mmCIF file of N, CA and C in Angstrom:
data_model
loop_
_atom_site.group_PDB
_atom_site.id
_atom_site.type_symbol
_atom_site.label_atom_id
_atom_site.label_comp_id
_atom_site.label_asym_id
_atom_site.label_seq_id
_atom_site.Cartn_x
_atom_site.Cartn_y
_atom_site.Cartn_z
ATOM 1 N N MET A 283 -2.046 8.756 -8.641
ATOM 2 C CA MET A 283 -2.095 9.747 -7.573
ATOM 3 C C MET A 283 -3.600 10.193 -7.333
ATOM 4 N N PRO A 284 -4.423 9.685 -6.352
ATOM 5 C CA PRO A 284 -5.606 9.995 -5.879
ATOM 6 C C PRO A 284 -5.853 11.566 -5.519
ATOM 7 N N MET A 285 -5.535 12.405 -6.539
ATOM 8 C CA MET A 285 -5.886 13.825 -6.322
ATOM 9 C C MET A 285 -7.135 14.297 -6.862
ATOM 10 N N PRO A 286 -7.828 14.763 -6.199
ATOM 11 C CA PRO A 286 -9.005 15.628 -6.655
ATOM 12 C C PRO A 286 -8.882 16.871 -7.876
ATOM 13 N N SER A 287 -7.746 17.462 -7.127
ATOM 14 C CA SER A 287 -7.535 18.662 -8.575
ATOM 15 C C SER A 287 -7.306 17.788 -9.905
ATOM 16 N N LEU A 288 -6.644 16.580 -10.116
ATOM 17 C CA LEU A 288 -6.711 15.954 -11.244
ATOM 18 C C LEU A 288 -7.743 15.344 -11.757
ATOM 19 N N GLY A 289 -8.731 15.882 -11.026
ATOM 20 C CA GLY A 289 -10.327 15.188 -11.451
ATOM 21 C C GLY A 289 -10.706 13.465 -10.916
ATOM 22 N N PHE A 290 -9.882 13.173 -9.880
ATOM 23 C CA PHE A 290 -10.108 12.017 -9.475
ATOM 24 C C PHE A 290 -11.210 11.861 -8.653
ATOM 25 N N ASN A 291 -12.038 11.098 -8.618
ATOM 26 C CA ASN A 291 -13.387 10.877 -7.645
ATOM 27 C C ASN A 291 -13.321 9.649 -6.323
ATOM 28 N N ARG A 292 -12.553 10.203 -5.251
ATOM 29 C CA ARG A 292 -12.325 9.094 -4.558
ATOM 30 C C ARG A 292 -13.844 8.471 -3.962
ATOM 31 N N GLN A 293 -14.768 8.904 -4.257
ATOM 32 C CA GLN A 293 -15.781 8.250 -3.751
ATOM 33 C C GLN A 293 -16.343 6.828 -4.634
ATOM 34 N N VAL A 294 -15.566 6.887 -5.647
ATOM 35 C CA VAL A 294 -15.828 5.638 -6.854
ATOM 36 C C VAL A 294 -15.097 4.618 -6.301
ATOM 37 N N VAL A 295 -13.747 5.006 -5.456
ATOM 38 C CA VAL A 295 -13.152 3.586 -4.969
ATOM 39 C C VAL A 295 -13.692 3.112 -3.835
ATOM 40 N N ARG A 296 -14.303 4.111 -3.291
ATOM 41 C CA ARG A 296 -14.899 3.508 -1.518
ATOM 42 C C ARG A 296 -16.335 3.095 -1.630
ATOM 43 N N ASP A 297 -17.074 3.495 -2.953
ATOM 44 C CA ASP A 297 -18.546 2.997 -3.133
ATOM 45 C C ASP A 297 -18.170 1.376 -3.777
ATOM 46 N N ASN A 298 -17.188 1.162 -4.367
ATOM 47 C CA ASN A 298 -17.272 0.220 -5.168
ATOM 48 C C ASN A 298 -16.108 -0.646 -5.161
ATOM 49 N N PRO A 299 -16.115 -1.519 -3.819
ATOM 50 C CA PRO A 299 -14.732 -2.344 -3.500
ATOM 51 C C PRO A 299 -14.454 -3.358 -4.677
ATOM 52 N N ASP A 300 -13.169 -3.660 -4.660
ATOM 53 C CA ASP A 300 -12.828 -4.614 -5.582
ATOM 54 C C ASP A 300 -11.841 -5.728 -4.945
ATOM 55 N N PHE A 301 -11.942 -6.799 -5.242
ATOM 56 C CA PHE A 301 -11.068 -7.755 -4.901
ATOM 57 C C PHE A 301 -10.372 -8.401 -5.835
ATOM 58 N N TRP A 302 -10.614 -8.745 -7.089
ATOM 59 C CA TRP A 302 -9.870 -9.122 -7.971
ATOM 60 C C TRP A 302 -8.952 -8.360 -8.427
ATOM 61 N N GLY A 303 -8.786 -7.239 -8.706
ATOM 62 C CA GLY A 303 -7.657 -6.079 -9.269
ATOM 63 C C GLY A 303 -6.791 -5.962 -8.364
ATOM 64 N N PRO A 304 -6.835 -5.543 -6.959
ATOM 65 C CA PRO A 304 -5.741 -5.712 -5.959
ATOM 66 C C PRO A 304 -5.179 -7.268 -5.548
ATOM 67 N N LEU A 305 -6.051 -7.941 -5.989
ATOM 68 C CA LEU A 305 -5.162 -9.320 -6.110
ATOM 69 C C LEU A 305 -4.045 -9.364 -6.727
ATOM 70 N N ALA A 306 -4.349 -8.867 -8.026
ATOM 71 C CA ALA A 306 -3.593 -8.838 -9.468
ATOM 72 C C ALA A 306 -2.459 -8.119 -9.202
ATOM 73 N N VAL A 307 -2.805 -6.926 -8.280
ATOM 74 C CA VAL A 307 -1.331 -5.986 -8.171
ATOM 75 C C VAL A 307 -0.664 -6.824 -7.238
ATOM 76 N N VAL A 308 -1.311 -7.386 -5.680
ATOM 77 C CA VAL A 308 -0.464 -7.915 -5.179
ATOM 78 C C VAL A 308 0.624 -9.078 -5.718
ATOM 79 N N LEU A 309 -0.125 -9.779 -6.706
ATOM 80 C CA LEU A 309 0.523 -11.148 -6.970
ATOM 81 C C LEU A 309 1.639 -10.264 -8.047
ATOM 82 N N PHE A 310 1.415 -9.456 -8.653
ATOM 83 C CA PHE A 310 2.239 -8.747 -9.651
ATOM 84 C C PHE A 310 3.643 -8.591 -8.691
ATOM 85 N N PHE A 311 3.439 -7.838 -7.557
ATOM 86 C CA PHE A 311 4.219 -7.130 -6.489
ATOM 87 C C PHE A 311 4.950 -8.743 -6.312
ATOM 88 N N SER A 312 4.428 -9.468 -5.905
ATOM 89 C CA SER A 312 4.956 -10.793 -5.256
ATOM 90 C C SER A 312 5.836 -11.327 -6.519
ATOM 91 N N MET A 313 5.696 -11.256 -7.609
ATOM 92 C CA MET A 313 6.215 -12.149 -8.894
ATOM 93 C C MET A 313 7.743 -11.488 -9.097
ATOM 94 N N ILE A 314 7.665 -9.527 -9.180
ATOM 95 C CA ILE A 314 8.575 -9.337 -9.176
ATOM 96 C C ILE A 314 9.542 -9.102 -7.811
ATOM 97 N N SER A 315 9.167 -9.534 -6.883
ATOM 98 C CA SER A 315 9.902 -9.593 -5.895
ATOM 99 C C SER A 315 10.297 -10.922 -5.447
ATOM 100 N N LEU A 316 10.343 -12.060 -6.603
ATOM 101 C CA LEU A 316 10.924 -13.293 -6.141
ATOM 102 C C LEU A 316 12.331 -13.473 -5.946
ATOM 103 N N TYR A 317 13.197 -13.318 -6.619
ATOM 104 C CA TYR A 317 14.416 -13.088 -6.674
ATOM 105 C C TYR A 317 15.155 -14.482 -6.293
ATOM 106 N N GLY A 318 14.410 -15.579 -6.439
ATOM 107 C CA GLY A 318 14.878 -16.943 -6.217
ATOM 108 C C GLY A 318 14.411 -16.949 -4.573
ATOM 109 N N GLN A 319 13.442 -16.442 -4.268
ATOM 110 C CA GLN A 319 12.940 -16.711 -2.716
ATOM 111 C C GLN A 319 11.608 -16.909 -3.147
ATOM 112 N N PHE A 320 10.788 -18.168 -2.962
ATOM 113 C CA PHE A 320 9.594 -18.332 -3.228
ATOM 114 C C PHE A 320 8.853 -18.089 -1.795
ATOM 115 N N ARG A 321 9.287 -17.935 -0.790
ATOM 116 C CA ARG A 321 8.698 -17.685 0.458
ATOM 117 C C ARG A 321 8.028 -16.455 0.323
ATOM 118 N N VAL A 322 8.531 -15.329 -0.585
ATOM 119 C CA VAL A 322 7.879 -14.125 -0.385
ATOM 120 C C VAL A 322 6.767 -13.961 -0.753
ATOM 121 N N VAL A 323 6.449 -14.831 -1.895
ATOM 122 C CA VAL A 323 5.063 -14.456 -2.349
ATOM 123 C C VAL A 323 3.879 -14.967 -1.408
ATOM 124 N N SER A 324 4.038 -15.694 -0.580
ATOM 125 C CA SER A 324 2.911 -15.927 0.576
ATOM 126 C C SER A 324 3.132 -15.393 1.829
ATOM 127 N N TRP A 325 4.365 -14.594 2.108
ATOM 128 C CA TRP A 325 4.403 -13.734 3.053
ATOM 129 C C TRP A 325 3.546 -12.066 2.595
ATOM 130 N N ILE A 326 3.757 -11.697 1.339
ATOM 131 C CA ILE A 326 3.176 -10.734 0.727
ATOM 132 C C ILE A 326 1.905 -10.873 0.598
ATOM 133 N N ILE A 327 1.129 -12.230 0.278
ATOM 134 C CA ILE A 327 -0.242 -11.837 0.403
ATOM 135 C C ILE A 327 -0.656 -12.178 1.775
ATOM 136 N N THR A 328 0.134 -12.857 2.918
ATOM 137 C CA THR A 328 -0.522 -13.065 4.072
ATOM 138 C C THR A 328 -0.429 -11.473 4.885
ATOM 139 N N ILE A 329 0.679 -10.692 4.322
ATOM 140 C CA ILE A 329 0.900 -9.260 5.245
ATOM 141 C C ILE A 329 -0.289 -8.327 4.377
ATOM 142 N N TRP A 330 -0.576 -8.574 3.253
ATOM 143 C CA TRP A 330 -1.566 -7.635 2.507
ATOM 144 C C TRP A 330 -3.050 -8.051 3.165
ATOM 145 N N ILE A 331 -3.222 -9.232 3.607
ATOM 146 C CA ILE A 331 -4.673 -9.950 4.231
ATOM 147 C C ILE A 331 -4.941 -9.341 5.635
ATOM 148 N N PHE A 332 -3.807 -9.822 6.251
ATOM 149 C CA PHE A 332 -3.915 -9.084 7.793
ATOM 150 C C PHE A 332 -3.215 -7.958 8.328
ATOM 151 N N GLY A 333 -2.555 -7.242 7.249
ATOM 152 C CA GLY A 333 -2.332 -5.586 7.463
ATOM 153 C C GLY A 333 -3.408 -4.881 7.136
ATOM 154 N N SER A 334 -4.206 -5.264 6.166
ATOM 155 C CA SER A 334 -5.532 -4.336 5.817
ATOM 156 C C SER A 334 -6.106 -4.997 6.740
ATOM 157 N N LEU A 335 -6.594 -6.247 7.421
ATOM 158 C CA LEU A 335 -7.411 -5.868 8.504
ATOM 159 C C LEU A 335 -7.088 -5.183 9.984
ATOM 160 N N THR A 336 -5.821 -5.058 10.061
ATOM 161 C CA THR A 336 -5.565 -4.454 11.002
ATOM 162 C C THR A 336 -5.672 -2.760 10.665
ATOM 163 N N ILE A 337 -5.562 -2.185 9.701
ATOM 164 C CA ILE A 337 -5.886 -0.839 9.019
ATOM 165 C C ILE A 337 -7.134 -0.852 9.285
ATOM 166 N N PHE A 338 -8.076 -1.800 8.675
ATOM 167 C CA PHE A 338 -9.459 -1.795 9.032
ATOM 168 C C PHE A 338 -10.048 -1.680 10.530
ATOM 169 N N LEU A 339 -9.342 -2.036 11.310
ATOM 170 C CA LEU A 339 -9.889 -2.098 12.848
ATOM 171 C C LEU A 339 -9.504 -0.798 13.412
ATOM 172 N N LEU A 340 -8.311 -0.597 13.323
ATOM 173 C CA LEU A 340 -7.726 1.198 13.239
ATOM 174 C C LEU A 340 -8.855 2.243 12.767
ATOM 175 N N ALA A 341 -9.213 1.800 11.469
ATOM 176 C CA ALA A 341 -10.033 2.746 10.621
ATOM 177 C C ALA A 341 -11.189 2.969 11.696
ATOM 178 N N ARG A 342 -11.831 1.657 11.776
ATOM 179 C CA ARG A 342 -12.953 1.607 12.460
ATOM 180 C C ARG A 342 -13.096 2.222 14.361
ATOM 181 N N VAL A 343 -11.724 1.904 14.650
ATOM 182 C CA VAL A 343 -11.853 2.091 16.238
ATOM 183 C C VAL A 343 -11.767 4.073 16.038
ATOM 184 N N LEU A 344 -11.065 4.536 14.969
ATOM 185 C CA LEU A 344 -11.110 6.106 14.631
ATOM 186 C C LEU A 344 -12.324 6.589 14.446
ATOM 187 N N GLY A 345 -13.184 5.660 13.956
ATOM 188 C CA GLY A 345 -14.586 6.418 13.682
ATOM 189 C C GLY A 345 -15.059 6.582 12.346
ATOM 190 N N GLY A 346 -13.971 5.866 11.284
ATOM 191 C CA GLY A 346 -14.335 5.973 9.951
ATOM 192 C C GLY A 346 -15.265 4.677 9.746
ATOM 193 N N GLU A 347 -15.879 4.991 8.492
ATOM 194 C CA GLU A 347 -16.944 4.257 8.058
ATOM 195 C C GLU A 347 -16.440 3.568 6.711
ATOM 196 N N VAL A 348 -15.679 2.689 7.182
ATOM 197 C CA VAL A 348 -15.050 2.104 6.004
ATOM 198 C C VAL A 348 -15.224 0.220 6.573
ATOM 199 N N ALA A 349 -15.478 -0.650 5.079
ATOM 200 C CA ALA A 349 -15.600 -2.001 5.167
ATOM 201 C C ALA A 349 -14.397 -2.422 4.868
ATOM 202 N N TYR A 350 -14.128 -3.636 5.126
ATOM 203 C CA TYR A 350 -12.798 -4.697 5.033
ATOM 204 C C TYR A 350 -12.721 -4.648 3.606
ATOM 205 N N GLY A 351 -13.652 -5.031 2.883
ATOM 206 C CA GLY A 351 -13.628 -4.989 1.181
ATOM 207 C C GLY A 351 -12.764 -4.088 0.988
ATOM 208 N N GLN A 352 -13.219 -2.432 1.257
ATOM 209 C CA GLN A 352 -12.648 -1.270 0.732
ATOM 210 C C GLN A 352 -10.959 -1.213 1.165
ATOM 211 N N VAL A 353 -10.901 -1.352 2.374
ATOM 212 C CA VAL A 353 -9.439 -1.336 2.873
ATOM 213 C C VAL A 353 -8.562 -2.222 1.992
ATOM 214 N N LEU A 354 -9.000 -3.389 2.198
ATOM 215 C CA LEU A 354 -8.620 -4.574 1.154
ATOM 216 C C LEU A 354 -8.101 -4.077 -0.390
ATOM 217 N N GLY A 355 -9.068 -3.551 -0.837
ATOM 218 C CA GLY A 355 -8.618 -2.904 -2.288
ATOM 219 C C GLY A 355 -8.020 -1.866 -2.137
ATOM 220 N N VAL A 356 -7.835 -1.028 -1.310
ATOM 221 C CA VAL A 356 -7.151 0.422 -1.199
ATOM 222 C C VAL A 356 -5.514 -0.190 -1.066
ATOM 223 N N ILE A 357 -5.405 -0.864 0.187
ATOM 224 C CA ILE A 357 -3.964 -1.400 0.345
ATOM 225 C C ILE A 357 -3.491 -1.823 -0.784
ATOM 226 N N GLY A 358 -4.160 -2.877 -1.644
ATOM 227 C CA GLY A 358 -3.846 -3.442 -2.624
ATOM 228 C C GLY A 358 -3.055 -2.638 -3.934
ATOM 229 N N TYR A 359 -4.244 -1.555 -4.306
ATOM 230 C CA TYR A 359 -4.339 -0.624 -5.470
ATOM 231 C C TYR A 359 -3.186 0.071 -5.060
ATOM 232 N N SER A 360 -2.815 0.402 -3.884
ATOM 233 C CA SER A 360 -1.919 1.402 -3.290
ATOM 234 C C SER A 360 -0.387 0.872 -3.748
ATOM 235 N N LEU A 361 -0.134 -0.316 -3.590
ATOM 236 C CA LEU A 361 1.161 -1.445 -4.084
ATOM 237 C C LEU A 361 1.731 -0.521 -5.336
ATOM 238 N N LEU A 362 0.830 -0.422 -6.043
ATOM 239 C CA LEU A 362 1.353 0.054 -7.446
ATOM 240 C C LEU A 362 2.497 1.245 -7.721
ATOM 241 N N PRO A 363 2.721 2.302 -6.760
ATOM 242 C CA PRO A 363 3.970 2.955 -6.370
ATOM 243 C C PRO A 363 5.252 1.932 -6.570
ATOM 244 N N LEU A 364 5.298 1.274 -5.516
ATOM 245 C CA LEU A 364 6.163 0.202 -5.325
ATOM 246 C C LEU A 364 6.797 -0.699 -6.672
ATOM 247 N N ILE A 365 5.547 -0.812 -7.471
ATOM 248 C CA ILE A 365 5.798 -1.587 -8.683
ATOM 249 C C ILE A 365 6.232 -0.547 -9.461
ATOM 250 N N VAL A 366 6.122 0.340 -9.246
ATOM 251 C CA VAL A 366 6.547 1.655 -10.184
ATOM 252 C C VAL A 366 8.237 1.925 -10.188
ATOM 253 N N ILE A 367 8.270 1.939 -9.035
ATOM 254 C CA ILE A 367 9.935 2.160 -8.424
ATOM 255 C C ILE A 367 10.629 0.778 -8.536
ATOM 256 N N ALA A 368 10.343 -0.313 -8.574
ATOM 257 C CA ALA A 368 10.989 -1.633 -8.739
ATOM 258 C C ALA A 368 12.052 -1.510 -9.640
ATOM 259 N N PRO A 369 11.607 -0.950 -11.236
ATOM 260 C CA PRO A 369 12.926 -1.004 -12.126
ATOM 261 C C PRO A 369 13.742 0.142 -11.833
ATOM 262 N N LEU A 370 13.280 1.092 -11.211
ATOM 263 C CA LEU A 370 14.383 2.413 -10.788
ATOM 264 C C LEU A 370 15.148 1.711 -9.843
ATOM 265 N N LEU A 371 15.067 0.884 -8.800
ATOM 266 C CA LEU A 371 15.877 0.165 -7.969
ATOM 267 C C LEU A 371 16.698 -0.648 -8.595
ATOM 268 N N LEU A 372 16.097 -1.359 -9.700
ATOM 269 C CA LEU A 372 17.481 -2.175 -10.315
ATOM 270 C C LEU A 372 18.438 -1.109 -11.208
ATOM 271 N N VAL A 373 17.933 -0.456 -11.874
ATOM 272 C CA VAL A 373 19.244 0.579 -12.695
ATOM 273 C C VAL A 373 20.016 1.238 -11.341
ATOM 274 N N VAL A 374 19.513 1.786 -10.419
ATOM 275 C CA VAL A 374 20.308 2.491 -9.502
ATOM 276 C C VAL A 374 20.523 2.019 -8.095
ATOM 277 N N GLY A 375 20.540 0.616 -7.985
ATOM 278 C CA GLY A 375 20.985 -0.059 -7.220
ATOM 279 C C GLY A 375 22.394 0.060 -6.176
ATOM 280 N N SER A 376 23.144 0.404 -7.550
ATOM 281 C CA SER A 376 24.859 0.718 -6.913
ATOM 282 C C SER A 376 24.776 2.098 -6.128
ATOM 283 N N PHE A 377 23.784 3.041 -6.429
ATOM 284 C CA PHE A 377 23.877 4.519 -5.644
ATOM 285 C C PHE A 377 23.412 4.423 -4.548
ATOM 286 N N GLU A 378 23.679 4.392 -2.998
ATOM 287 C CA GLU A 378 23.265 3.912 -2.085
ATOM 288 C C GLU A 378 22.096 5.302 -1.689
ATOM 289 N N VAL A 379 22.554 6.632 -1.968
ATOM 290 C CA VAL A 379 21.547 7.646 -1.503
ATOM 291 C C VAL A 379 20.579 7.761 -2.742
ATOM 292 N N VAL A 380 20.471 7.727 -3.795
ATOM 293 C CA VAL A 380 19.507 7.498 -4.758
ATOM 294 C C VAL A 380 18.544 6.533 -4.428
ATOM 295 N N SER A 381 19.176 5.439 -4.274
ATOM 296 C CA SER A 381 18.312 4.177 -4.033
ATOM 297 C C SER A 381 17.668 4.538 -2.610
ATOM 298 N N THR A 382 18.088 4.990 -1.423
ATOM 299 C CA THR A 382 17.295 5.228 -0.523
ATOM 300 C C THR A 382 16.001 6.252 -0.977
ATOM 301 N N LEU A 383 16.336 7.383 -1.400
ATOM 302 C CA LEU A 383 15.492 8.326 -1.788
ATOM 303 C C LEU A 383 14.284 7.755 -2.694
ATOM 304 N N ILE A 384 14.597 7.000 -3.393
ATOM 305 C CA ILE A 384 13.621 6.306 -4.583
ATOM 306 C C ILE A 384 12.592 5.501 -3.601
ATOM 307 N N LYS A 385 13.289 4.860 -2.518
ATOM 308 C CA LYS A 385 12.719 4.083 -1.842
ATOM 309 C C LYS A 385 11.604 4.872 -0.953
ATOM 310 N N LEU A 386 12.304 5.574 -0.160
ATOM 311 C CA LEU A 386 11.347 6.906 0.459
ATOM 312 C C LEU A 386 10.066 7.491 -0.289
ATOM 313 N N PHE A 387 10.555 7.933 -1.592
ATOM 314 C CA PHE A 387 9.438 8.440 -2.428
ATOM 315 C C PHE A 387 8.393 7.448 -2.532
ATOM 316 N N GLY A 388 8.552 6.067 -2.917
ATOM 317 C CA GLY A 388 7.983 5.085 -3.134
ATOM 318 C C GLY A 388 6.713 4.869 -2.033
ATOM 319 N N VAL A 389 7.463 4.741 -0.771
ATOM 320 C CA VAL A 389 6.550 4.365 0.249
ATOM 321 C C VAL A 389 5.896 5.411 0.523
ATOM 322 N N PHE A 390 6.043 6.832 0.712
ATOM 323 C CA PHE A 390 5.465 8.289 0.950
ATOM 324 C C PHE A 390 4.159 8.159 -0.105
ATOM 325 N N TRP A 391 4.903 7.730 -1.645
ATOM 326 C CA TRP A 391 3.405 7.803 -2.421
ATOM 327 C C TRP A 391 2.694 6.649 -2.133
ATOM 328 N N ALA A 392 2.756 5.441 -1.755
ATOM 329 C CA ALA A 392 2.251 4.534 -1.374
ATOM 330 C C ALA A 392 1.206 4.952 -0.390
ATOM 331 N N ALA A 393 1.484 5.297 0.959
ATOM 332 C CA ALA A 393 1.011 5.519 2.069
ATOM 333 C C ALA A 393 0.264 6.704 1.907
ATOM 334 N N TYR A 394 0.662 7.782 1.109
ATOM 335 C CA TYR A 394 -0.033 8.699 0.984
ATOM 336 C C TYR A 394 -1.359 8.415 0.076
ATOM 337 N N SER A 395 -1.440 7.641 -0.752
ATOM 338 C CA SER A 395 -2.470 7.408 -1.982
ATOM 339 C C SER A 395 -3.584 6.287 -1.209
ATOM 340 N N ALA A 396 -3.036 5.294 -0.265
ATOM 341 C CA ALA A 396 -3.592 4.918 0.759
ATOM 342 C C ALA A 396 -4.767 5.232 1.867
ATOM 343 N N ALA A 397 -3.855 6.367 2.367
ATOM 344 C CA ALA A 397 -4.301 6.956 3.312
ATOM 345 C C ALA A 397 -5.216 8.031 2.856
ATOM 346 N N SER A 398 -5.039 8.634 1.731
ATOM 347 C CA SER A 398 -5.955 9.776 1.225
ATOM 348 C C SER A 398 -7.375 9.131 0.620
ATOM 349 N N LEU A 399 -7.233 7.690 0.386
ATOM 350 C CA LEU A 399 -8.500 7.096 -0.071
ATOM 351 C C LEU A 399 -9.416 6.535 1.010
ATOM 352 N N LEU A 400 -8.469 5.982 2.175
ATOM 353 C CA LEU A 400 -9.364 5.761 3.341
ATOM 354 C C LEU A 400 -9.896 6.537 4.206
ATOM 355 N N VAL A 401 -9.186 7.808 4.594
ATOM 356 C CA VAL A 401 -9.830 8.676 5.669
ATOM 357 C C VAL A 401 -10.570 9.589 4.652
ATOM 358 N N GLY A 402 -11.894 9.505 5.386
ATOM 359 C CA GLY A 402 -12.988 10.213 4.828
ATOM 360 C C GLY A 402 -13.137 11.646 5.773
ATOM 361 N N GLU A 403 -13.973 12.394 5.468
ATOM 362 C CA GLU A 403 -14.220 13.470 5.882
ATOM 363 C C GLU A 403 -14.822 13.564 7.522
ATOM 364 N N GLU A 404 -15.343 12.200 7.392
ATOM 365 C CA GLU A 404 -15.777 12.095 9.400
ATOM 366 C C GLU A 404 -14.718 12.160 10.396
ATOM 367 N N PHE A 405 -13.301 11.559 9.636
ATOM 368 C CA PHE A 405 -12.612 11.804 10.514
ATOM 369 C C PHE A 405 -11.074 12.404 10.246
ATOM 370 N N LYS A 406 -11.082 13.700 9.736
ATOM 371 C CA LYS A 406 -10.122 14.138 9.124
ATOM 372 C C LYS A 406 -9.087 14.465 9.762
ATOM 373 N N THR A 407 -9.588 14.962 11.259
ATOM 374 C CA THR A 407 -8.714 15.373 12.365
ATOM 375 C C THR A 407 -7.481 14.071 12.642
ATOM 376 N N LYS A 408 -8.133 12.798 12.559
ATOM 377 C CA LYS A 408 -7.291 11.607 13.171
ATOM 378 C C LYS A 408 -6.601 10.887 11.823
ATOM 379 N N LYS A 409 -6.580 11.723 10.688
ATOM 380 C CA LYS A 409 -5.725 11.172 9.558
ATOM 381 C C LYS A 409 -4.133 10.810 9.945
ATOM 382 N N PRO A 410 -3.349 11.586 10.890
ATOM 383 C CA PRO A 410 -2.005 11.215 10.988
ATOM 384 C C PRO A 410 -2.447 9.477 11.771
ATOM 385 N N LEU A 411 -3.090 9.289 12.636
ATOM 386 C CA LEU A 411 -3.036 7.944 13.521
ATOM 387 C C LEU A 411 -3.254 6.982 12.559
ATOM 388 N N LEU A 412 -4.052 7.157 11.137
ATOM 389 C CA LEU A 412 -4.119 5.998 10.341
ATOM 390 C C LEU A 412 -3.164 6.271 9.319
ATOM 391 N N ILE A 413 -2.428 7.287 8.823
ATOM 392 C CA ILE A 413 -1.285 6.798 7.825
ATOM 393 C C ILE A 413 0.185 6.291 8.628
ATOM 394 N N TYR A 414 0.043 6.568 9.845
ATOM 395 C CA TYR A 414 1.686 5.956 10.435
ATOM 396 C C TYR A 414 1.356 4.389 10.079
ATOM 397 N N PRO A 415 0.344 3.619 10.834
ATOM 398 C CA PRO A 415 0.339 2.251 10.454
ATOM 399 C C PRO A 415 0.456 2.042 9.191
ATOM 400 N N ILE A 416 -0.347 2.667 8.186
ATOM 401 C CA ILE A 416 -0.052 2.696 7.056
ATOM 402 C C ILE A 416 1.290 2.467 6.223
ATOM 403 N N PHE A 417 1.975 3.527 6.712
ATOM 404 C CA PHE A 417 3.314 3.715 6.231
ATOM 405 C C PHE A 417 4.182 2.661 6.921
ATOM 406 N N LEU A 418 3.974 2.303 7.644
ATOM 407 C CA LEU A 418 4.867 1.111 8.297
ATOM 408 C C LEU A 418 4.350 -0.282 7.321
ATOM 409 N N LEU A 419 3.295 -0.497 6.950
ATOM 410 C CA LEU A 419 2.979 -1.326 6.392
ATOM 411 C C LEU A 419 3.769 -1.467 4.842
ATOM 412 N N TYR A 420 3.844 -0.456 4.450
ATOM 413 C CA TYR A 420 4.295 -0.272 3.116
ATOM 414 C C TYR A 420 5.753 -0.026 3.264
ATOM 415 N N ILE A 421 6.452 0.082 4.318
ATOM 416 C CA ILE A 421 7.925 -0.151 4.493
ATOM 417 C C ILE A 421 8.081 -1.698 4.645
ATOM 418 N N TYR A 422 7.139 -2.553 5.161
ATOM 419 C CA TYR A 422 7.495 -4.195 5.206
ATOM 420 C C TYR A 422 7.187 -4.814 4.030
ATOM 421 N N PHE A 423 6.334 -4.108 3.449
ATOM 422 C CA PHE A 423 5.973 -4.689 1.706
ATOM 423 C C PHE A 423 7.397 -4.473 0.961
ATOM 424 N N LEU A 424 8.093 -2.907 1.210
ATOM 425 C CA LEU A 424 9.489 -2.852 0.340
ATOM 426 C C LEU A 424 10.532 -3.644 0.884
ATOM 427 N N SER A 425 10.455 -3.887 2.268
ATOM 428 C CA SER A 425 11.298 -4.548 3.020
ATOM 429 C C SER A 425 11.299 -6.337 2.436
ATOM 430 N N LEU A 426 10.360 -6.628 1.978
ATOM 431 C CA LEU A 426 9.844 -7.934 1.498
ATOM 432 C C LEU A 426 10.379 -7.882 0.072
ATOM 433 N N TYR A 427 10.462 -6.819 -0.732
ATOM 434 C CA TYR A 427 11.079 -6.718 -1.869
ATOM 435 C C TYR A 427 12.401 -6.609 -2.120
ATOM 436 N N THR A 428 12.976 -5.965 -1.299
ATOM 437 C CA THR A 428 14.339 -5.887 -1.232
ATOM 438 C C THR A 428 15.200 -6.857 -0.570
ATOM 439 N N GLY A 429 14.732 -7.750 -0.037
ATOM 440 C CA GLY A 429 15.308 -8.766 0.875
ATOM 441 C C GLY A 429 15.956 -8.340 2.171
ATOM 442 N N VAL A 430 15.391 -7.104 2.243
ATOM 443 C CA VAL A 430 16.281 -6.759 3.785
ATOM 444 C C VAL A 430 15.341 -7.068 4.936
#
């Protein structure tokens, strides 16, 4: 959870974009999403790359100073909340209401962490315009995991 009150420095992630760490997170998310459907691995990687490109273009249009590598890293690392909720969904899968609440919590957590890392002080007022597509991207990731 990238919160400055917990001592987290956002500039470290923005100044040092990473590729292999987010790729490992995306591949791990792909592996737990298999359930006998091998096509989902290529879909998750494709959605990660092109979804990050879309978020990058939106951030640049809105006036943000981000690089594609930064967006790729942030979107990849922000899949961690969906990996955290995956075992919980296996346990409470039969309870529809609880399962839906856990899914919403995971998607909101992932979207919040990605948006808070991407949105700098330069376009803080336009944050909702970037949060919405990030939220939709993580809903799509979760739908690939759940098979819906």
